[in-house]
Coordinates of C-alpha atoms in Angstrom, one line a residue:
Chain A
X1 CA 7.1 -3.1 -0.1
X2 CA 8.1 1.1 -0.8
X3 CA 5.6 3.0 0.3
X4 CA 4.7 6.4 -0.2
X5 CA 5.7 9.2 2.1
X6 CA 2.8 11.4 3.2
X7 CA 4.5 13.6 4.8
X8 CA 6.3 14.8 1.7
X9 CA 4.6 17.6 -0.8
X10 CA 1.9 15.6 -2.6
X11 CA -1.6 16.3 -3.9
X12 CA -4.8 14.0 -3.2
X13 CA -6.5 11.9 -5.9
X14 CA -9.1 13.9 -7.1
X15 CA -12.5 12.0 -7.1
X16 CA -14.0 11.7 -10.7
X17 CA -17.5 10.8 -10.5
X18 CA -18.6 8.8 -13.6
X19 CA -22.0 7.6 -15.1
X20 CA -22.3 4.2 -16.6
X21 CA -24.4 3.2 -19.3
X22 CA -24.9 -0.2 -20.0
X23 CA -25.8 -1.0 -23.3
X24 CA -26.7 -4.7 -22.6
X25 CA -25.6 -7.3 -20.2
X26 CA -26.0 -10.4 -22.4
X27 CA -22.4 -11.5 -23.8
X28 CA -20.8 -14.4 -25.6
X29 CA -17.4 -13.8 -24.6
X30 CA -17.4 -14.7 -21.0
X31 CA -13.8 -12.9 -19.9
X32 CA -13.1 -14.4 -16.4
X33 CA -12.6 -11.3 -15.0
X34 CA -15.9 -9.6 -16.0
X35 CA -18.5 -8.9 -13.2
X36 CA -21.1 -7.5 -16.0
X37 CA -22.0 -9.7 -18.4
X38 CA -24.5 -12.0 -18.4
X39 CA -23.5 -15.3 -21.1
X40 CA -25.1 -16.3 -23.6
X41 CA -24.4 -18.7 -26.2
X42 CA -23.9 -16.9 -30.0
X43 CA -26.5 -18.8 -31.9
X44 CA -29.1 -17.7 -28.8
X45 CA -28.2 -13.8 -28.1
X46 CA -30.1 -12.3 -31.1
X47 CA -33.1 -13.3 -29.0
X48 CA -31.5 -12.1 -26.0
X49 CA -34.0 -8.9 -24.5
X50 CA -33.6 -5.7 -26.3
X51 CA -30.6 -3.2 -25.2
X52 CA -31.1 0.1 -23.9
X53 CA -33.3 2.5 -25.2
X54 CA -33.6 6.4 -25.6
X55 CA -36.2 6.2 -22.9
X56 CA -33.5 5.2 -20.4
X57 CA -31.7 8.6 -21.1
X58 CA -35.1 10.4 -19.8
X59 CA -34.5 10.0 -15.7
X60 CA -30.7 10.3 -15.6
X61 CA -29.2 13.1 -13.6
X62 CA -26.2 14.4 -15.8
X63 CA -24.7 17.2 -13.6
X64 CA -23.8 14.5 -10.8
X65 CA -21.1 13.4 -13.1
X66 CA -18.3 14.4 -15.2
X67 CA -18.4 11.9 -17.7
X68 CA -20.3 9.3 -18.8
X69 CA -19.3 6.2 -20.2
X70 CA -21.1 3.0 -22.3
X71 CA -20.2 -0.2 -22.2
X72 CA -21.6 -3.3 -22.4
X73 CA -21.9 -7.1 -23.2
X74 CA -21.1 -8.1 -26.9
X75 CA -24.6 -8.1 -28.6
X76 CA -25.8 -9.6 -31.5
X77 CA -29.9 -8.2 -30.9
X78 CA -29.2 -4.7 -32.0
X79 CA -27.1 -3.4 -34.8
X80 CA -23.7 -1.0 -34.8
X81 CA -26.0 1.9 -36.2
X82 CA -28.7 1.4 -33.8
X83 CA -26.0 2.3 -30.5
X84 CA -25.2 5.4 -33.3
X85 CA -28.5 6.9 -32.2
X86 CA -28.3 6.7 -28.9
X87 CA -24.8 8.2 -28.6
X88 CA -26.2 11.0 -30.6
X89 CA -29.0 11.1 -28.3
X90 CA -26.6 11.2 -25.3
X91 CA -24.5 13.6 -27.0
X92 CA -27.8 16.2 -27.2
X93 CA -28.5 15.6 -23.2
X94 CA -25.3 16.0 -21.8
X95 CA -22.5 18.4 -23.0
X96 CA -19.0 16.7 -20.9
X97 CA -17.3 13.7 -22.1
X98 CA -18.3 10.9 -23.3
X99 CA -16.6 7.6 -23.5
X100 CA -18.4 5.2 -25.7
X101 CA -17.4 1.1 -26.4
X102 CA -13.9 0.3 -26.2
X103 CA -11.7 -1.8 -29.0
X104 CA -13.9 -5.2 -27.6
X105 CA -16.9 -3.7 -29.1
X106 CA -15.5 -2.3 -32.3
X107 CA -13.5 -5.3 -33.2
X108 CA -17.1 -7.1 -32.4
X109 CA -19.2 -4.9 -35.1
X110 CA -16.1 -5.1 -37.3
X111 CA -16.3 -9.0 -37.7
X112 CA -20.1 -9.0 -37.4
X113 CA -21.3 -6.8 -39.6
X114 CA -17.8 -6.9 -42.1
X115 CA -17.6 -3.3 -42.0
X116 CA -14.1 -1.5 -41.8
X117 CA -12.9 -0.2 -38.6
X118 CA -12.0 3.0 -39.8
X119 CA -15.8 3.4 -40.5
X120 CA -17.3 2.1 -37.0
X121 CA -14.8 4.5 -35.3
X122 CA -15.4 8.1 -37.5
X123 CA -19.0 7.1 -37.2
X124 CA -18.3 7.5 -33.6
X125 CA -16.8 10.6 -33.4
X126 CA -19.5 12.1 -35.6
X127 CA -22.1 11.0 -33.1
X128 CA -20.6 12.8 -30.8
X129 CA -18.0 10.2 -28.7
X130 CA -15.2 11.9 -27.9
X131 CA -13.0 8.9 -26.0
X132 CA -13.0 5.6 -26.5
X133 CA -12.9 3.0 -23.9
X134 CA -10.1 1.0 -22.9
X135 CA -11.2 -2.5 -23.2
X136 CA -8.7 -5.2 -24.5
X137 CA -5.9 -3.9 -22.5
X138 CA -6.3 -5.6 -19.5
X139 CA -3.4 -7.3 -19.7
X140 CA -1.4 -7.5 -23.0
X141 CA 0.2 -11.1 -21.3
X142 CA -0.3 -13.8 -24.0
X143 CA -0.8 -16.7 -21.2
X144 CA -2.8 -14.9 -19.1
X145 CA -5.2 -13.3 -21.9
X146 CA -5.7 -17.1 -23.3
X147 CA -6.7 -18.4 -19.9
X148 CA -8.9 -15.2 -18.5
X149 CA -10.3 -14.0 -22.0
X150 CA -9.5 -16.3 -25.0
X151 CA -12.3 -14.4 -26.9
X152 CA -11.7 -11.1 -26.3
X153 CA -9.3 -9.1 -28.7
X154 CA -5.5 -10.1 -29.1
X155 CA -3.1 -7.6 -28.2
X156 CA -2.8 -6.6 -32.0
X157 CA -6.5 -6.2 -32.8
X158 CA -6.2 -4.0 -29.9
X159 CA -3.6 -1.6 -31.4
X160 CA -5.2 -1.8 -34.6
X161 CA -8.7 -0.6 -33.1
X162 CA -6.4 2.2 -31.2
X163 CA -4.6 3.5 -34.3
X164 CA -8.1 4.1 -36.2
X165 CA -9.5 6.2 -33.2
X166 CA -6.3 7.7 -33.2
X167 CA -6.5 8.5 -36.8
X168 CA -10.2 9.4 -36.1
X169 CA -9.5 12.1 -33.5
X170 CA -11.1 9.7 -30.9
X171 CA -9.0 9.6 -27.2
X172 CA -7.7 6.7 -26.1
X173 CA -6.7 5.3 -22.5
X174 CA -5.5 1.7 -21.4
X175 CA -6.5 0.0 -18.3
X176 CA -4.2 -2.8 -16.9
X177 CA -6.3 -5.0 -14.4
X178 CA -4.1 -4.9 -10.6
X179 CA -3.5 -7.9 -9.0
X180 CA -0.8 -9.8 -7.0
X181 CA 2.6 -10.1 -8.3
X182 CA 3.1 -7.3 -10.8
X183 CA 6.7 -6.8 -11.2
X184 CA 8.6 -3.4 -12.8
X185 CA 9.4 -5.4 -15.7
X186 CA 5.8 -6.5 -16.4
X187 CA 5.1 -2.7 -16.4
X188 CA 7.4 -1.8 -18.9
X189 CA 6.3 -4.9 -21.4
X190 CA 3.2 -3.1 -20.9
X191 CA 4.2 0.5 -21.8
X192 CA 6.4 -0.4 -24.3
X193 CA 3.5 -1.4 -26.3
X194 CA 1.4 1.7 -25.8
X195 CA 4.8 3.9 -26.5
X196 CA 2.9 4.9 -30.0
X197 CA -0.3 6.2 -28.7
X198 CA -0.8 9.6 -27.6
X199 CA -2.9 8.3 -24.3
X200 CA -5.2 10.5 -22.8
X201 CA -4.5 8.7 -19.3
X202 CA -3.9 5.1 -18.0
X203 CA -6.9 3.7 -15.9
X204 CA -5.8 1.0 -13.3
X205 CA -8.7 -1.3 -12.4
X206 CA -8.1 -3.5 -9.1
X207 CA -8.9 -6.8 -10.0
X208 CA -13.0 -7.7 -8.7
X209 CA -12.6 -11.4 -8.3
X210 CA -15.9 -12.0 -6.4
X211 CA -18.7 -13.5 -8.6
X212 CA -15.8 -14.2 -11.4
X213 CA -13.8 -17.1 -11.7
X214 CA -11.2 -15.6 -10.7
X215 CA -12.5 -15.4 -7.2
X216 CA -10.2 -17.6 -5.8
X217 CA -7.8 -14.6 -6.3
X218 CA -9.1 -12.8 -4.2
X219 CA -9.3 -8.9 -4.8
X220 CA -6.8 -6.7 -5.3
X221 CA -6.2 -4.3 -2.0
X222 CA -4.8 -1.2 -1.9
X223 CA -1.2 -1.9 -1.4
X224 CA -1.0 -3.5 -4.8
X225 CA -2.2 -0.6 -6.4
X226 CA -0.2 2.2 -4.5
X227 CA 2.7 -0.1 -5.1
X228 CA 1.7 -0.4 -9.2
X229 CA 0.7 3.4 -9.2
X230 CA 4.6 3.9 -7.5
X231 CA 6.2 1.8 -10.3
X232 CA 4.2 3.3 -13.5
X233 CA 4.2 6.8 -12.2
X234 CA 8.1 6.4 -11.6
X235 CA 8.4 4.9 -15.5
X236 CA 6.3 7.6 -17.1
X237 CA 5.8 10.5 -14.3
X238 CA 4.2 12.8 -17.3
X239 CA 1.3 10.0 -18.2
X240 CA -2.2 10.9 -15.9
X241 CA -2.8 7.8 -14.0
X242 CA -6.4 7.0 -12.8
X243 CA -7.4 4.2 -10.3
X244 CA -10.9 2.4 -11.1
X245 CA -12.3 2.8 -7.3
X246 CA -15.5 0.5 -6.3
X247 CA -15.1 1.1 -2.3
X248 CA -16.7 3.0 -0.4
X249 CA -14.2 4.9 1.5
X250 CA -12.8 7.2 -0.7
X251 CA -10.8 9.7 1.6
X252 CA -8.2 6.7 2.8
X253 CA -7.5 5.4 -0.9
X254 CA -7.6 9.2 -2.2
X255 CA -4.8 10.7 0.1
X256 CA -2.2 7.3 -0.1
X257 CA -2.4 6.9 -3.9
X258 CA -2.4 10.5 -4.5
X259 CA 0.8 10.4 -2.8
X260 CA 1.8 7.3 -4.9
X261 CA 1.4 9.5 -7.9
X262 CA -2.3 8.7 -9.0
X263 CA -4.1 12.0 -10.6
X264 CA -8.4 10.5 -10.0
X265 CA -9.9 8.1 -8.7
X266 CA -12.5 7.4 -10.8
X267 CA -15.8 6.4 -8.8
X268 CA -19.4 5.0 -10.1
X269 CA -22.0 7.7 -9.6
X270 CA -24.8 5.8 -11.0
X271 CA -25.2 2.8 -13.2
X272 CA -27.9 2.6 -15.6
X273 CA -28.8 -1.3 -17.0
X274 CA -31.5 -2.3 -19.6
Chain B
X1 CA 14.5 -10.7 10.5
X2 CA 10.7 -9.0 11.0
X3 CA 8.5 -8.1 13.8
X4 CA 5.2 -10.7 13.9
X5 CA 2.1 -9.8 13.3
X6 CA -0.7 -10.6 16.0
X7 CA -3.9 -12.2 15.3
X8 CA -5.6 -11.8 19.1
X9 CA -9.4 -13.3 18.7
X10 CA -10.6 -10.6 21.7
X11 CA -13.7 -10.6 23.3
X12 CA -15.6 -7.6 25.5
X13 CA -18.0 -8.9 28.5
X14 CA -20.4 -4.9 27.4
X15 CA -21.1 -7.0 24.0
X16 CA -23.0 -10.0 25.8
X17 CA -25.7 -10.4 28.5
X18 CA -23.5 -10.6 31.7
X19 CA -25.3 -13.9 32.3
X20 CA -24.3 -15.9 29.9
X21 CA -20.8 -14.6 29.4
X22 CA -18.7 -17.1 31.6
X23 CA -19.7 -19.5 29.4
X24 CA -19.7 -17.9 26.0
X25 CA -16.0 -17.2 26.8
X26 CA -15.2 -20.2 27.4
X27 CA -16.4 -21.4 24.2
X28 CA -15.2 -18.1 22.6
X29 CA -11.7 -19.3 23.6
X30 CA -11.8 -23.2 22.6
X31 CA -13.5 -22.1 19.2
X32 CA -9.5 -20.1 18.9
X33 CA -7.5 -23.3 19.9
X34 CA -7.3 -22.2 24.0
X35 CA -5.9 -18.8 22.7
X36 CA -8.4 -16.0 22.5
X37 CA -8.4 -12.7 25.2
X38 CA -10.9 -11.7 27.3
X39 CA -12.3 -8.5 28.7
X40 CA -14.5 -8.8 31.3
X41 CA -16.3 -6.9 34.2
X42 CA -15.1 -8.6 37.3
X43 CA -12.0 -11.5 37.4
X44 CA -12.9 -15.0 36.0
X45 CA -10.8 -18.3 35.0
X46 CA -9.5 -17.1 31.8
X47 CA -5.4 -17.0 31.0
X48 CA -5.7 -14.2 29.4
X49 CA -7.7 -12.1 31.0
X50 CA -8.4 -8.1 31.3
X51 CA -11.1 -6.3 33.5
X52 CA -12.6 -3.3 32.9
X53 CA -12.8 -1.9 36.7
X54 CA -9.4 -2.1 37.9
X55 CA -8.8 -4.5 40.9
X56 CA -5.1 -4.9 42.6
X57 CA -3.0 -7.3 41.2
X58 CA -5.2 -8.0 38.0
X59 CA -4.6 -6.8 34.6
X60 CA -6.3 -3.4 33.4
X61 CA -8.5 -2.6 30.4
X62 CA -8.5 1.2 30.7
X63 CA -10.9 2.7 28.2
X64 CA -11.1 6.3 28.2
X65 CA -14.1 8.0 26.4
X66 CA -14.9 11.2 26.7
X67 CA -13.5 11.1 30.5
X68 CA -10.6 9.2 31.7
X69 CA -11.3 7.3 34.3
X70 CA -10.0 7.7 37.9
X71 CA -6.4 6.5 38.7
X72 CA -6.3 4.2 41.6
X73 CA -4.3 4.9 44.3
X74 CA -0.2 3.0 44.8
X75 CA -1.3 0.2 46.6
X76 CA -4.3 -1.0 44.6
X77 CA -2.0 -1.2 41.6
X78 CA -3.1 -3.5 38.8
X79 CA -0.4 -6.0 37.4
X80 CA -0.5 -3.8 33.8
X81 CA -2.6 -1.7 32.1
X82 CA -3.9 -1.7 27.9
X83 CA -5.0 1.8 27.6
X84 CA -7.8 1.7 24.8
X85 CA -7.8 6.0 23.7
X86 CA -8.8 7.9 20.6
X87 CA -5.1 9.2 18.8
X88 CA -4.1 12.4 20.7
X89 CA -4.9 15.5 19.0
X90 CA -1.3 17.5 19.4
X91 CA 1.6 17.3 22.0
X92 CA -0.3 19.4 23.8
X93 CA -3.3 16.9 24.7
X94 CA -3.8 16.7 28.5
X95 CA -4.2 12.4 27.5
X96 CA -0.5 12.5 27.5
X97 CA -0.1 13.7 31.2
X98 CA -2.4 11.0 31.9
X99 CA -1.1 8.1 30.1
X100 CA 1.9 9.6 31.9
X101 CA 0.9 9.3 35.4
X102 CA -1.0 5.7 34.6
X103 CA 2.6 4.5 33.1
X104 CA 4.1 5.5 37.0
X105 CA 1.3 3.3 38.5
X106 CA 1.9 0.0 36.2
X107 CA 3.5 -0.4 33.2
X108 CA 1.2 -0.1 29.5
X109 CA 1.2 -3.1 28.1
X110 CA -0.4 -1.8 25.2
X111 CA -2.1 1.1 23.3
X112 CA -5.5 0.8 21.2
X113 CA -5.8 3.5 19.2
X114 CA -8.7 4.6 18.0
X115 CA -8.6 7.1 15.1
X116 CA -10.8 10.7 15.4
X117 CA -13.4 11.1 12.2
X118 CA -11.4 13.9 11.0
X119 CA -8.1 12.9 11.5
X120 CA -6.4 12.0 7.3
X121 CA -3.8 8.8 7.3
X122 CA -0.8 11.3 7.0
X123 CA -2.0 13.0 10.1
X124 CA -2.8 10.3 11.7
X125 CA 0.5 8.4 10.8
X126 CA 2.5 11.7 12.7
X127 CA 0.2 11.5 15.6
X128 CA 1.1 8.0 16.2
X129 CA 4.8 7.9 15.7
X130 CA 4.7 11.3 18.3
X131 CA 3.0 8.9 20.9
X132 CA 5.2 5.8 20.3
X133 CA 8.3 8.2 20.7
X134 CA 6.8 9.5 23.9
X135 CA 5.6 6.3 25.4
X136 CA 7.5 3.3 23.4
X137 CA 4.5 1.1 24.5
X138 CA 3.5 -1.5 21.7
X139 CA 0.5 0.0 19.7
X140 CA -2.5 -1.3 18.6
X141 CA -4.6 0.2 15.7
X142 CA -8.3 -0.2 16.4
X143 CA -9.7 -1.5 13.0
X144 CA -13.0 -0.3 13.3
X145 CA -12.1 3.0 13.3
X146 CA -9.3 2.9 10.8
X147 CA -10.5 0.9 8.2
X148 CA -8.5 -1.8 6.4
X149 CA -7.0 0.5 3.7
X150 CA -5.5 3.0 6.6
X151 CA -4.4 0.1 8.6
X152 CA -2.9 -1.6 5.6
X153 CA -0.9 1.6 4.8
X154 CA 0.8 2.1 8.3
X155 CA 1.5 -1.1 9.1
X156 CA 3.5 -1.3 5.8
X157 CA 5.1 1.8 6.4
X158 CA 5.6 0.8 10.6
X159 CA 6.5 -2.6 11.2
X160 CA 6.2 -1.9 15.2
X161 CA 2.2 -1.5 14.7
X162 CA -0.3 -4.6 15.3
X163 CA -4.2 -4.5 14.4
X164 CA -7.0 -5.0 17.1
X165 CA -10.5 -6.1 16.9
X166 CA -10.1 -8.3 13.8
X167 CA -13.6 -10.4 13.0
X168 CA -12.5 -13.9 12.6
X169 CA -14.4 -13.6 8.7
X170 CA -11.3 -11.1 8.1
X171 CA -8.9 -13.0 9.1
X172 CA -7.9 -14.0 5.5
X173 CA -7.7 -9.9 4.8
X174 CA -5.2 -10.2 7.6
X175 CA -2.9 -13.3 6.5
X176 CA -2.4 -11.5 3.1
X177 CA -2.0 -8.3 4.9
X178 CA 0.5 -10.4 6.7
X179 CA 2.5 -11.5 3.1
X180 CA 2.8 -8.2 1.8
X181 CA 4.5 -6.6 4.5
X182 CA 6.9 -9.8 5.2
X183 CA 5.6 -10.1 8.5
X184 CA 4.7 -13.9 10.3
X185 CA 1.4 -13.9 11.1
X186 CA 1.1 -15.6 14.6
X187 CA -2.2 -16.4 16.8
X188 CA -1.4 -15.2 20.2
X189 CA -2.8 -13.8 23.6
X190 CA -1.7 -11.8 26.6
X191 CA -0.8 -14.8 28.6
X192 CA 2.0 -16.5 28.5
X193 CA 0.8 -19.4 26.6
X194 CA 3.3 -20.0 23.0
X195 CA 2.0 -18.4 20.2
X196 CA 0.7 -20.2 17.2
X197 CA 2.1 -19.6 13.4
X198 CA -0.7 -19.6 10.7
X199 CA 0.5 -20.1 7.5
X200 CA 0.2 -18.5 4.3
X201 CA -2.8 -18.8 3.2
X202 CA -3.0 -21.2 0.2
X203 CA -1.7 -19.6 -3.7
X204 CA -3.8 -20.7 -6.4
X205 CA -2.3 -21.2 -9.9
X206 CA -3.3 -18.5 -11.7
X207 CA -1.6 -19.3 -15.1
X208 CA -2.6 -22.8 -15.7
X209 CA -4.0 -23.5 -18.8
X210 CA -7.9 -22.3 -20.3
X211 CA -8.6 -26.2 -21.1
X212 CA -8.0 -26.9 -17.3
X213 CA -9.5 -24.2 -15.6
X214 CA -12.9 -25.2 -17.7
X215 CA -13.0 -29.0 -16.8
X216 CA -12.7 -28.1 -13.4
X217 CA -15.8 -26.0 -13.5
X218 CA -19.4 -27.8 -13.4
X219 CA -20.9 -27.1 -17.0
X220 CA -23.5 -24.3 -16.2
X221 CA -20.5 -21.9 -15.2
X222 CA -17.8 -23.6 -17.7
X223 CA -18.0 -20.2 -20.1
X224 CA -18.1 -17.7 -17.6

């Protein structure tokens, strides 16, 4: 296993501290790998308990963070317009970035309420999003997606969702899940794909096993991901990588995968959950 | 082929009530297959066996805290010495001259390092390879103080390091710790006893199929 050297010329990770809106946690997907959601069954989630609300915006400190992001279960209880509002609420408190649903979420509306993507994703902008997330590219691996998240989008409902944010002036960013066994070649399957988009920078999240299914897995530990930064950074130096970190030393993980080539480590400043 | 990589189960008599240590040992070393090392106060029946106050002919546990402690004189000797130190802080540090004078007394078997609040990996990293230069005694990375992400990261990058004062519900962080790097992971002691190979810890197939995975599962978590 390379290492990096850290006694050569290299910057540290800078720490991005992020805020996390959580629009609901009741979901019908049930992706192995998701430590949010909450399942429940299609033909029962309209009466799952309402979403977040403007009056969760109220108490949230924005100037701890520099950028806030919402995500959330797929919900049938509250309607595409409905999270409209709130983002233009959001967008009135807090003037950084916001990130807001991902492809999951827009593919979701798009079937639900038969509306064209184009439209979910310009309605977005206009309320004031200016990223959108990068769900659906956790792994763009056919066998694994079937086994980890048959329900969540396919790899070309993915790129569709991307082009329409494209188009809509929305920025985009992928985020491959890290976990044992990553090869160079698996890498550039996985760039090849996103060779198109103009990303705004490529998020690795370790992989969370505990309370998943995938637990048996075990997490993914920092070698991995220096070792994953290493190989993506040496395919496409010019691309900003960021690491998804949930520990709490930050210093350790900041100075080795800085040197691996990692801009930010992105870290959870608070979470807010209906 | 590669330097091992040590699991020693350790245990220190200042954690317990003196009282009941002799026996809590004892079971501290069966519970580890009759390998596990002890530190204690005064000698006692153990193979592998350290004592804090240094006694002739017995094996050393030098910690040095804020003050080293004194260096016994020629002919109270102890059979060999594991220095337990925080990383120096230059070439400079007066801890050199000591570990110096110690290494003319009995040989250092070992070298626990303990890592200073302030002190980065990369830092760190330079202090270490200064001292294994200067010394060539095997080192041990406390991992308390280094955490296991700095631990991870220079025992990749320096096969000649080992880990001390792994909890036995780490172990497992250990034996994959121990696959990355390419280095057997043995369980072993001071003494002379043979040390013990622990496998690879068991690999789970990760790409069978949905259909599988979901009858395997008891129906309330099937969909998760």
């Amino acid at each position: 296993m390379r290492m990096p050297d850290l006694a050569a010329e290299h910057s540290l990770a800078e720490v991005i501290p992020v805020g996390l809106l959580t629009t609901t946690r009741y979901c019908w997907a049930g992706c192995a790998f998701c430590r949010l959601a909450i399942l429940k069954p299609k033909w029962d989630l309209s009466r799952a308990p309402s979403g977040l609300g403007p009056d969760h915006l109220n108490a949230i400190d924005f100037q701890a963070v520099r950028e806030v992001r919402l995500r959330g279960g797929l919900s049938l209880a509250e309607p595409f317009d409905y999270w409209i509002h709130v983002i233009r609420g959001l967008r009135k408190a807090y003037a950084g970035p916001i990130t807001a649903f991902s492809p999951v979420e827009i593919w979701h509306y798009h079937q639900l309420e038969a509306r064209p993507i184009r439209e979910l994703v310009r309605l977005l902008r206009w309320a004031g999003a200016d990223h959108l997330g990068p769900g659906g590219s956790e792994t763009f691996d056919d066998t694994l997606r079937e086994q980890w998240s048959p329900y969540r989008v396919t790899r070309v409902e993915w790129i569709q969702v991307a082009n329409a944010a494209q188009e809509a002036n929305l920025g985009i960013s992928a985020a491959p899940i890290v976990l044992a066994g990553l090869t160079t070649g698996t890498w550039r399957d996985y760039l090849a794909l996103l060779s198109d988009f103009a990303l705004h920078h490529l998020e690795f999240k370790p992989l969370q096993s505990q309370g998943t299914r995938l637990s048996v897995m075990g997490d993914a530990s920092l070698l991995e991901v220096s070792q994953a930064v290493d190989e993506v950074h040496g395919l496409v130096p010019d691309l900003p990588l960021y690491v998804r970190w949930h520990s709490q030393d930050v210093a350790d993980a900041s100075e080795i995968l800085g040197a691996a080539g990692a801009c930010a480590l992105v870290v959870t400043q608070w979470e807010v959950s209906p | 082929m590669r330097p091992v990589l040590i699991w020693m189960p350790e245990m220190e008599a200042k954690d317990y009530p003196s009282r009941f240590f002799p026996w809590m040992a004892d079971r501290f070393v069966r519970r580890h297959g009759g390998i596990g090392h002890i530190v204690a106060e005064r000698p006692g029946p153990w193979d592998s066996l350290e004592i804090t106050n240094s006694q002739p002919g017995y094996d050393w546990y030098c910690a040095i805290q804020a003050k080293p402690p004194k260096i016994p004189a020629k002919k109270n000797s102890p059979g060999a010495i594991s220095v337990n130190m925080m990383l120096p802080q230059g070439a400079q540090d007066p801890i050199l001259d000591y570990l110096d004078r110690l290494q003319r007394l009995a040989p250092i078997r070992r070298l626990i390092i303990r890592r200073p609040q302030n002190f980065t990996i990369a830092r760190a990293q330079m202090g270490l390879r200064t001292l294994y230069d200067a010394l060539s005694a095997p080192i041990w990375l406390n991992l308390q103080s280094f955490g296991w992400d700095a631990v991870s990261f220079l025992c990749a990058a320096d096969p000649a390091f080992q880990i001390s004062g792994v909890p036995d519900h780490e172990v497992f962080i250990l034996a994959r710790l121990a696959e990355m790097v390419e280095r057997p992971l043995v369980l072993a002691d001071l003494s002379s006893k043979k040390a013990r190979p622990i496998n690879p810890l068991p690999r789970y197939d990760d790409v069978k199929g949905a259909a599988r995975v979901l009858k395997a599962l008891p129906y309330w978590v099937r969909s998760r």
